[in-house]
Structure formats: structure tokens, C-alpha cells
Amino acid sequence: GAAEAEGPPPPTIDHVVSAGDTLWAIASIHSGPGTDIRSTIGAIAELNGLEGATIHPGQVLRIPKG
């Protein structure tokens, strides 16, 4: 099927959301130098099925590595 052709999923790390965390702050921590933080936010949202920017303390987000 189509899933077989996609190859392995990209490597990720888990990030536990703390009180006061925002997607922007999390993405800025995990973005490489020169990376557009907005693209990292988009990748985080897609990986975690987020509909918007609302996240909650204790929530575990998968973050793309690299």
C-alpha cells in the first residue's frame, strides 16, 4: 500500500509541555540555526494533530529532530 512506499517515519523526540510553554517557544528551542520557526511550528502541529496553537501543561508533543 501507500504507507509502505513512504519509508520510516522521521525521527522525533518527546517534549512534555510545562506551564507557560507556547508552540513558538518550544519550536525555537528545537529549531536549528537559520530555520524558520514557523516551519517547525507547522511540523509540530502536523505530527501531533493540533488544530491550533493551544497546548496544555503535561501534554506530550512529538518534535521533529534536526
Short mmCIF file of N, CA and C in Angstrom, two decimals:
data_model
loop_
_atom_site.label_atom_id
_atom_site.label_comp_id
_atom_site.label_asym_id
_atom_site.label_seq_id
_atom_site.Cartn_x
_atom_site.Cartn_y
_atom_site.Cartn_z
N GLY A 1 0.80 -1.19 0.00
CA GLY A 1 0.00 0.00 0.00
C GLY A 1 0.84 1.25 0.00
N ALA A 2 0.20 2.39 0.09
CA ALA A 2 0.88 3.68 0.05
C ALA A 2 1.78 3.86 1.27
N ALA A 3 1.38 3.33 2.41
CA ALA A 3 2.18 3.50 3.62
C ALA A 3 3.54 2.85 3.48
N GLU A 4 3.62 1.75 2.77
CA GLU A 4 4.90 1.07 2.59
C GLU A 4 5.89 1.91 1.79
N ALA A 5 5.39 2.70 0.85
CA ALA A 5 6.25 3.49 -0.02
C ALA A 5 6.80 4.73 0.69
N GLU A 6 6.19 5.12 1.81
CA GLU A 6 6.61 6.35 2.49
C GLU A 6 7.91 6.18 3.24
N GLY A 7 8.29 4.97 3.60
CA GLY A 7 9.51 4.75 4.35
C GLY A 7 9.27 4.96 5.83
N PRO A 8 10.34 4.92 6.61
CA PRO A 8 10.18 5.06 8.06
C PRO A 8 9.76 6.47 8.43
N PRO A 9 9.07 6.63 9.57
CA PRO A 9 8.69 7.99 9.99
C PRO A 9 9.94 8.77 10.37
N PRO A 10 9.87 10.09 10.26
CA PRO A 10 11.04 10.90 10.62
C PRO A 10 11.34 10.75 12.11
N PRO A 11 12.61 10.88 12.50
CA PRO A 11 12.94 10.76 13.93
C PRO A 11 12.34 11.91 14.72
N THR A 12 11.84 11.60 15.90
CA THR A 12 11.25 12.63 16.76
C THR A 12 11.76 12.47 18.18
N ILE A 13 11.56 13.52 18.96
CA ILE A 13 11.78 13.45 20.40
C ILE A 13 10.50 13.89 21.08
N ASP A 14 10.32 13.49 22.33
CA ASP A 14 9.14 13.89 23.08
C ASP A 14 9.45 15.12 23.93
N HIS A 15 8.51 16.04 23.97
CA HIS A 15 8.63 17.24 24.79
C HIS A 15 7.38 17.32 25.66
N VAL A 16 7.55 17.33 26.97
CA VAL A 16 6.42 17.48 27.89
C VAL A 16 6.19 18.98 28.10
N VAL A 17 4.98 19.42 27.80
CA VAL A 17 4.63 20.83 27.91
C VAL A 17 4.61 21.25 29.38
N SER A 18 5.28 22.35 29.68
CA SER A 18 5.28 22.93 31.02
C SER A 18 4.34 24.14 31.05
N ALA A 19 3.91 24.52 32.24
CA ALA A 19 3.08 25.72 32.37
C ALA A 19 3.82 26.91 31.76
N GLY A 20 3.14 27.67 30.94
CA GLY A 20 3.75 28.83 30.31
C GLY A 20 4.38 28.56 28.96
N ASP A 21 4.53 27.28 28.59
CA ASP A 21 5.09 26.95 27.28
C ASP A 21 4.15 27.40 26.16
N THR A 22 4.73 27.81 25.05
CA THR A 22 3.98 28.10 23.84
C THR A 22 4.60 27.30 22.71
N LEU A 23 3.84 27.10 21.65
CA LEU A 23 4.40 26.40 20.49
C LEU A 23 5.61 27.16 19.95
N TRP A 24 5.53 28.48 19.94
CA TRP A 24 6.65 29.29 19.44
C TRP A 24 7.90 29.03 20.27
N ALA A 25 7.77 29.03 21.61
CA ALA A 25 8.92 28.82 22.48
C ALA A 25 9.49 27.41 22.30
N ILE A 26 8.62 26.43 22.23
CA ILE A 26 9.08 25.04 22.04
C ILE A 26 9.79 24.91 20.69
N ALA A 27 9.19 25.47 19.65
CA ALA A 27 9.80 25.39 18.32
C ALA A 27 11.14 26.11 18.28
N SER A 28 11.26 27.23 18.99
CA SER A 28 12.52 27.97 18.96
C SER A 28 13.63 27.19 19.64
N ILE A 29 13.30 26.41 20.67
CA ILE A 29 14.28 25.58 21.36
C ILE A 29 14.78 24.47 20.43
N HIS A 30 13.86 23.90 19.65
CA HIS A 30 14.17 22.72 18.85
C HIS A 30 14.51 23.01 17.39
N SER A 31 14.51 24.28 17.00
CA SER A 31 14.85 24.64 15.62
C SER A 31 16.36 24.81 15.49
N GLY A 32 16.87 24.39 14.36
CA GLY A 32 18.29 24.58 14.10
C GLY A 32 18.58 26.01 13.72
N PRO A 33 19.86 26.39 13.72
CA PRO A 33 20.23 27.76 13.32
C PRO A 33 19.76 28.06 11.90
N GLY A 34 19.16 29.20 11.72
CA GLY A 34 18.70 29.61 10.39
C GLY A 34 17.38 28.99 9.97
N THR A 35 16.78 28.16 10.83
CA THR A 35 15.50 27.53 10.50
C THR A 35 14.37 28.51 10.79
N ASP A 36 13.40 28.57 9.89
CA ASP A 36 12.21 29.40 10.12
C ASP A 36 11.37 28.71 11.19
N ILE A 37 11.21 29.37 12.33
CA ILE A 37 10.47 28.78 13.44
C ILE A 37 9.05 28.42 13.03
N ARG A 38 8.46 29.19 12.12
CA ARG A 38 7.10 28.89 11.68
C ARG A 38 7.01 27.53 11.01
N SER A 39 8.07 27.12 10.30
CA SER A 39 8.03 25.79 9.66
C SER A 39 8.13 24.69 10.72
N THR A 40 8.90 24.96 11.80
CA THR A 40 8.97 23.99 12.89
C THR A 40 7.63 23.88 13.61
N ILE A 41 6.96 25.01 13.82
CA ILE A 41 5.63 25.00 14.44
C ILE A 41 4.68 24.18 13.59
N GLY A 42 4.73 24.38 12.28
CA GLY A 42 3.87 23.62 11.37
C GLY A 42 4.13 22.12 11.46
N ALA A 43 5.41 21.76 11.54
CA ALA A 43 5.77 20.34 11.64
C ALA A 43 5.28 19.75 12.96
N ILE A 44 5.42 20.50 14.05
CA ILE A 44 4.95 20.04 15.36
C ILE A 44 3.44 19.85 15.32
N ALA A 45 2.74 20.84 14.78
CA ALA A 45 1.28 20.76 14.70
C ALA A 45 0.84 19.55 13.88
N GLU A 46 1.51 19.31 12.76
CA GLU A 46 1.15 18.18 11.90
C GLU A 46 1.43 16.85 12.59
N LEU A 47 2.60 16.72 13.21
CA LEU A 47 2.96 15.47 13.89
C LEU A 47 1.99 15.12 15.01
N ASN A 48 1.45 16.15 15.66
CA ASN A 48 0.62 15.93 16.84
C ASN A 48 -0.86 16.13 16.60
N GLY A 49 -1.24 16.39 15.35
CA GLY A 49 -2.65 16.57 15.02
C GLY A 49 -3.29 17.78 15.70
N LEU A 50 -2.50 18.84 15.88
CA LEU A 50 -3.03 20.03 16.54
C LEU A 50 -3.86 20.84 15.55
N GLU A 51 -5.02 21.31 16.02
CA GLU A 51 -5.90 22.14 15.19
C GLU A 51 -5.51 23.61 15.27
N GLY A 52 -4.90 23.99 16.38
CA GLY A 52 -4.50 25.38 16.57
C GLY A 52 -3.25 25.43 17.43
N ALA A 53 -3.04 26.55 18.10
CA ALA A 53 -1.82 26.73 18.88
C ALA A 53 -2.01 26.41 20.36
N THR A 54 -3.20 25.91 20.74
CA THR A 54 -3.46 25.64 22.15
C THR A 54 -2.79 24.34 22.58
N ILE A 55 -1.94 24.44 23.61
CA ILE A 55 -1.31 23.28 24.21
C ILE A 55 -1.50 23.37 25.72
N HIS A 56 -1.35 22.25 26.42
CA HIS A 56 -1.66 22.20 27.85
C HIS A 56 -0.50 21.60 28.64
N PRO A 57 -0.25 22.11 29.86
CA PRO A 57 0.81 21.51 30.69
C PRO A 57 0.58 20.01 30.87
N GLY A 58 1.65 19.26 30.76
CA GLY A 58 1.58 17.80 30.88
C GLY A 58 1.37 17.10 29.54
N GLN A 59 0.97 17.83 28.52
CA GLN A 59 0.78 17.26 27.19
C GLN A 59 2.15 16.88 26.64
N VAL A 60 2.22 15.72 25.98
CA VAL A 60 3.48 15.27 25.38
C VAL A 60 3.40 15.52 23.88
N LEU A 61 4.32 16.33 23.38
CA LEU A 61 4.38 16.65 21.95
C LEU A 61 5.55 15.92 21.32
N ARG A 62 5.31 15.36 20.14
CA ARG A 62 6.41 14.81 19.35
C ARG A 62 7.02 15.95 18.57
N ILE A 63 8.34 16.09 18.64
CA ILE A 63 9.06 17.17 17.99
C ILE A 63 10.00 16.57 16.96
N PRO A 64 9.98 17.08 15.71
CA PRO A 64 10.91 16.55 14.71
C PRO A 64 12.36 16.85 15.09
N LYS A 65 13.24 15.86 14.95
CA LYS A 65 14.66 16.08 15.24
C LYS A 65 15.33 16.65 14.01
N GLY A 66 16.26 17.56 14.24
CA GLY A 66 17.01 18.11 13.14
C GLY A 66 16.30 19.27 12.56
#
